Amino acid sequence: MEGTVDGFRYGAVTPVAAYLMACLGGALGLRCIVRSLLNEHSWKAGWLALGAASIGCGIWTMHFIAMIGFQVEETRIGYDVGLTVLSLAVAVIVVGVGVFIVGYRGAGKGALTGAGVITGLGVAAMHYLGMAAMHLDGSIQYDVFTVALSILIAIIAATAALWAAVTVRGFLTSLGASMVMGVAVSGMHYTGMAAVSVHLHGATGASWAGDSPTSLLLPMLLGPAIFLLLAGVVVMFDPLLVLGEGQRDRSGTSPRTAGPGSASGQRPGGDREFKAPTAGARPAHREPSAHKW
């Protein structure tokens, strides 16, 4: 018997919330990576790790917020805690591998392609590992072509995200890139979910070991959400990211540096500097002007 699969139990609430979390994680990750590239003397590895964790948490949070809206009408759904946590670790680690590759080797063709493939396959592995954590009174089957399409989307999305991570600099362009990343990650997720079909095991409503979606996923989503909030605080209060690259260059110019006006005795503000007469110096003699009567 085939189960009735519904991926939008709460309507547009879960897809929109999942998309926003993917955008948030992508935006924070991009800004952290930009921060590591703006100043070579900063702790580059730390900023890259924070960026990778932000993107990974955003992807994982997006996936399981969307899974809250997934149901099979004829049976209950539960989740295995160990596999769910493992999927989070996989997401952060594989994104970290890709981020560190492009962070230290740049966006060259070979490095970007390799990092994109590794990260895309890892994101797909996170998705299907999260699906494997799902328990229900039936067996989950996948359409091979749709699964392959979802993996291809994951690789393309990961490559584009890594390219944007080392290319995009401005705040608005980073925001736009994160919105595109959110569309790509959400598209990969729902393409993978379109491949799902459930074959029920006879009697419905049977019980099994595991937690329900709300009792497990909501508390677990709280941790990554708090992490993204703290990462956002770090990004917002970092002066180099607040000023931007252009403002940093202008503010880095010392006001004591001699400018074009210094040769003419002008102050930096443009006012001519007053020089007191030296001792013993005779004031300049002024010839009386001729008056015309």
Coordinates of C-alpha atoms in Angstrom, one line a residue:
M1 CA 0.0 0.0 0.0
E2 CA 1.3 3.4 -1.0
G3 CA 1.2 6.2 1.6
T4 CA -0.1 9.7 0.9
V5 CA 2.9 12.0 1.1
D6 CA 2.4 15.7 1.9
G7 CA 5.4 18.0 2.1
F8 CA 3.4 21.2 2.9
R9 CA 1.5 20.2 6.0
Y10 CA 1.5 23.8 7.3
G11 CA 1.1 25.5 3.9
A12 CA 3.7 28.1 3.0
V13 CA 4.9 28.6 6.6
T14 CA 7.6 25.9 6.6
P15 CA 9.0 26.6 3.1
V16 CA 9.2 30.4 3.8
A17 CA 10.8 29.9 7.2
A18 CA 13.2 27.3 5.8
Y19 CA 14.2 29.6 3.0
L20 CA 14.8 32.5 5.3
M21 CA 17.1 30.4 7.5
A22 CA 19.1 29.3 4.5
C23 CA 19.5 32.9 3.5
L24 CA 20.5 33.9 7.0
G25 CA 23.2 31.2 7.2
G26 CA 24.4 32.1 3.7
A27 CA 24.6 35.8 4.4
L28 CA 26.5 35.4 7.7
G29 CA 28.9 32.8 6.1
L30 CA 29.7 35.1 3.2
R31 CA 30.4 38.1 5.4
C32 CA 32.7 36.0 7.6
I33 CA 34.6 34.8 4.6
V34 CA 34.9 38.3 3.2
R35 CA 36.3 39.3 6.6
S36 CA 39.0 36.7 6.4
L37 CA 40.0 38.1 3.0
L38 CA 39.9 41.8 3.8
N39 CA 42.7 41.6 6.4
E40 CA 45.5 39.0 5.8
H41 CA 46.7 39.7 9.4
S42 CA 43.5 38.6 11.0
W43 CA 42.8 35.1 12.3
K44 CA 41.9 33.7 8.8
A45 CA 41.2 30.2 9.9
G46 CA 38.8 31.3 12.6
W47 CA 36.8 33.5 10.3
L48 CA 36.6 30.7 7.7
A49 CA 35.5 28.2 10.3
L50 CA 32.8 30.6 11.5
G51 CA 31.6 31.2 8.0
A52 CA 31.5 27.4 7.3
A53 CA 29.6 26.7 10.5
S54 CA 27.1 29.5 9.6
I55 CA 26.5 28.2 6.1
G56 CA 26.3 24.6 7.4
C57 CA 23.9 25.4 10.2
G58 CA 21.8 27.4 7.8
I59 CA 21.5 24.5 5.4
W60 CA 20.8 22.0 8.1
T61 CA 18.2 24.3 9.8
M62 CA 16.5 24.9 6.4
H63 CA 16.2 21.1 5.9
F64 CA 14.6 20.2 9.2
I65 CA 12.3 23.2 9.3
A66 CA 11.0 22.0 5.9
M67 CA 10.8 18.5 7.3
I68 CA 8.4 19.7 10.1
G69 CA 5.9 20.2 7.3
F70 CA 6.4 16.7 5.9
Q71 CA 3.9 14.0 6.7
V72 CA 2.6 10.7 5.6
E73 CA -1.2 10.7 6.3
E74 CA -1.5 7.0 7.1
T75 CA 1.4 6.8 9.7
R76 CA 3.2 8.7 12.3
I77 CA 6.8 9.9 11.8
G78 CA 9.7 9.9 14.2
Y79 CA 13.4 10.8 14.0
D80 CA 16.5 9.1 15.3
V81 CA 18.5 11.5 17.5
G82 CA 22.0 10.2 16.6
L83 CA 21.5 10.3 12.8
T84 CA 19.9 13.8 13.1
V85 CA 22.9 15.2 15.0
L86 CA 25.3 13.3 12.6
S87 CA 23.7 15.0 9.6
L88 CA 24.4 18.4 11.2
A89 CA 28.0 17.5 11.7
V90 CA 28.3 16.3 8.1
A91 CA 26.8 19.6 6.8
V92 CA 29.3 21.8 8.8
I93 CA 32.3 19.6 8.0
V94 CA 31.8 19.3 4.2
V95 CA 31.0 23.1 3.9
G96 CA 34.2 23.7 5.9
V97 CA 36.3 21.6 3.5
G98 CA 35.0 23.6 0.5
V99 CA 35.4 27.0 2.3
F100 CA 39.0 26.3 3.4
I101 CA 39.9 25.1 -0.1
V102 CA 38.8 28.3 -1.8
G103 CA 39.8 30.5 1.2
Y104 CA 43.4 29.5 0.9
R105 CA 43.7 28.5 -2.8
G106 CA 41.3 31.1 -4.3
A107 CA 38.6 30.6 -6.9
G108 CA 40.7 29.0 -9.6
K109 CA 39.0 26.6 -11.9
G110 CA 40.5 23.5 -10.4
A111 CA 40.1 24.5 -6.8
L112 CA 36.6 25.8 -7.2
T113 CA 35.4 22.8 -9.1
G114 CA 36.9 20.3 -6.6
A115 CA 35.5 22.3 -3.6
G116 CA 32.1 22.6 -5.2
V117 CA 31.8 18.9 -6.0
I118 CA 33.0 17.9 -2.4
T119 CA 30.6 20.4 -0.8
G120 CA 27.7 19.6 -3.0
L121 CA 28.0 15.8 -2.4
G122 CA 28.3 16.5 1.3
V123 CA 25.2 18.7 1.3
A124 CA 23.3 15.9 -0.5
A125 CA 24.7 13.4 2.0
M126 CA 23.4 15.6 4.8
H127 CA 19.9 15.6 3.2
Y128 CA 19.6 11.9 2.7
L129 CA 21.2 11.1 6.0
G130 CA 18.5 13.3 7.6
M131 CA 15.9 11.3 5.6
A132 CA 17.5 8.1 6.9
A133 CA 16.9 9.3 10.4
M134 CA 13.2 9.3 9.8
H135 CA 11.2 6.4 11.2
L136 CA 7.7 5.4 10.0
D137 CA 5.6 2.3 9.6
G138 CA 6.8 1.8 6.1
S139 CA 9.7 1.9 3.7
I140 CA 11.0 5.0 1.9
Q141 CA 11.7 4.6 -1.8
Y142 CA 13.4 7.1 -4.1
D143 CA 13.1 7.9 -7.8
V144 CA 16.7 7.5 -9.1
F145 CA 16.5 10.3 -11.8
T146 CA 15.1 12.8 -9.3
V147 CA 17.7 12.0 -6.7
A148 CA 20.4 12.5 -9.3
L149 CA 18.9 15.8 -10.3
S150 CA 18.9 16.9 -6.6
I151 CA 22.6 16.0 -6.3
L152 CA 23.4 18.0 -9.4
I153 CA 21.5 21.0 -8.0
A154 CA 23.5 20.6 -4.8
I155 CA 26.8 20.6 -6.6
I156 CA 25.9 23.6 -8.7
A157 CA 24.6 25.5 -5.7
A158 CA 27.7 24.7 -3.6
T159 CA 30.0 25.8 -6.5
A160 CA 28.1 29.1 -6.9
A161 CA 28.1 29.7 -3.1
L162 CA 31.9 29.1 -2.9
W163 CA 32.6 31.3 -5.9
A164 CA 30.5 34.1 -4.3
A165 CA 32.3 33.6 -1.0
V166 CA 35.7 34.6 -2.4
T167 CA 34.4 37.0 -5.1
V168 CA 31.6 39.1 -3.5
R169 CA 32.7 42.0 -1.3
G170 CA 29.9 44.5 -0.8
F171 CA 27.1 44.1 1.7
L172 CA 24.3 44.4 -0.8
T173 CA 25.9 42.0 -3.3
S174 CA 26.5 39.5 -0.4
L175 CA 22.8 39.9 0.5
G176 CA 21.8 39.2 -3.1
A177 CA 24.1 36.2 -3.3
S178 CA 22.7 34.7 0.0
M179 CA 19.2 35.0 -1.4
V180 CA 20.2 33.1 -4.5
M181 CA 21.9 30.5 -2.3
G182 CA 18.6 30.2 -0.3
V183 CA 16.7 29.5 -3.6
A184 CA 19.3 26.9 -4.7
V185 CA 19.4 25.1 -1.3
S186 CA 15.6 25.1 -1.0
G187 CA 15.3 23.9 -4.6
M188 CA 17.7 21.0 -3.9
H189 CA 15.7 20.0 -0.8
Y190 CA 12.3 20.0 -2.4
T191 CA 13.6 18.3 -5.5
G192 CA 15.0 15.5 -3.3
M193 CA 11.6 15.3 -1.5
A194 CA 9.8 15.0 -4.8
A195 CA 11.8 11.7 -5.3
V196 CA 10.2 10.2 -2.1
S197 CA 7.5 7.6 -2.1
V198 CA 6.4 5.6 1.0
H199 CA 5.3 1.9 0.9
L200 CA 3.3 1.2 4.1
H201 CA 3.8 -2.0 6.1
G202 CA 0.2 -3.3 6.6
A203 CA -1.3 -1.9 9.8
T204 CA -1.1 1.8 10.3
G205 CA -0.6 3.8 13.5
A206 CA 2.0 1.4 14.9
S207 CA 4.4 2.7 17.4
W208 CA 8.2 2.5 17.3
A209 CA 11.3 3.8 19.1
G210 CA 12.0 7.5 18.3
D211 CA 10.8 11.0 18.9
S212 CA 8.0 12.9 17.1
P213 CA 9.0 15.7 14.7
T214 CA 7.9 18.5 17.0
S215 CA 9.3 17.0 20.2
L216 CA 12.7 16.3 18.6
L217 CA 13.2 18.9 15.8
L218 CA 12.1 22.0 17.6
P219 CA 14.5 21.7 20.5
M220 CA 17.3 20.7 18.2
L221 CA 16.7 23.6 15.9
L222 CA 17.1 26.0 18.8
G223 CA 20.8 25.3 19.1
P224 CA 21.7 26.2 15.5
A225 CA 19.4 29.1 15.6
I226 CA 21.1 30.5 18.7
F227 CA 24.5 29.9 17.0
L228 CA 23.4 31.9 13.9
L229 CA 22.2 34.7 16.2
L230 CA 25.6 34.9 17.9
A231 CA 27.4 34.8 14.6
G232 CA 25.2 37.7 13.5
V233 CA 26.2 39.7 16.5
V234 CA 29.9 39.0 15.8
V235 CA 29.5 40.1 12.2
M236 CA 27.5 43.2 13.1
F237 CA 30.0 44.5 15.7
D238 CA 33.1 43.8 13.6
P239 CA 34.3 47.3 12.5
L240 CA 36.0 46.0 9.3
L241 CA 32.7 44.6 8.1
V242 CA 30.7 47.6 9.3
L243 CA 32.9 50.1 7.5
G244 CA 33.5 48.1 4.4
E245 CA 36.6 47.9 2.4
G246 CA 36.4 51.3 0.8
Q247 CA 35.7 53.1 4.2
R248 CA 38.5 51.1 5.7
D249 CA 41.0 52.4 3.1
R250 CA 39.9 56.0 3.6
S251 CA 39.9 55.8 7.4
G252 CA 43.3 54.1 7.3
T253 CA 44.9 57.3 5.8
S254 CA 46.8 59.1 8.5
P255 CA 45.8 62.8 8.9
R256 CA 49.5 63.6 9.5
T257 CA 50.4 62.4 6.0
A258 CA 51.7 65.3 4.0
G259 CA 49.2 66.2 1.3
P260 CA 49.3 68.6 -1.6
G261 CA 48.5 71.5 0.6
S262 CA 51.4 70.9 3.0
A263 CA 54.0 72.5 0.7
S264 CA 52.0 75.8 0.8
G265 CA 51.7 75.7 4.6
Q266 CA 48.1 74.6 4.7
R267 CA 46.6 72.4 7.4
P268 CA 44.7 69.2 6.5
G269 CA 41.4 71.1 6.7
G270 CA 42.5 73.5 4.0
D271 CA 43.3 76.6 6.3
R272 CA 46.6 78.3 5.8
E273 CA 48.9 77.8 8.7
F274 CA 49.9 81.0 10.6
K275 CA 53.6 81.5 11.2
A276 CA 54.7 83.8 14.0
P277 CA 57.5 86.2 13.1
T278 CA 60.9 85.2 14.3
A279 CA 62.9 87.3 16.8
G280 CA 65.0 90.1 15.1
A281 CA 63.2 89.8 11.9
R282 CA 62.2 93.2 10.5
P283 CA 58.7 93.5 9.2
A284 CA 58.3 93.9 5.5
H285 CA 58.5 97.6 4.5
R286 CA 55.4 98.7 2.7
E287 CA 55.7 101.5 0.2
P288 CA 53.0 104.1 0.6
S289 CA 50.6 103.8 -2.2
A290 CA 50.3 106.8 -4.5
H291 CA 47.0 108.6 -4.2
K292 CA 45.4 110.2 -7.1
W293 CA 44.0 113.5 -6.4

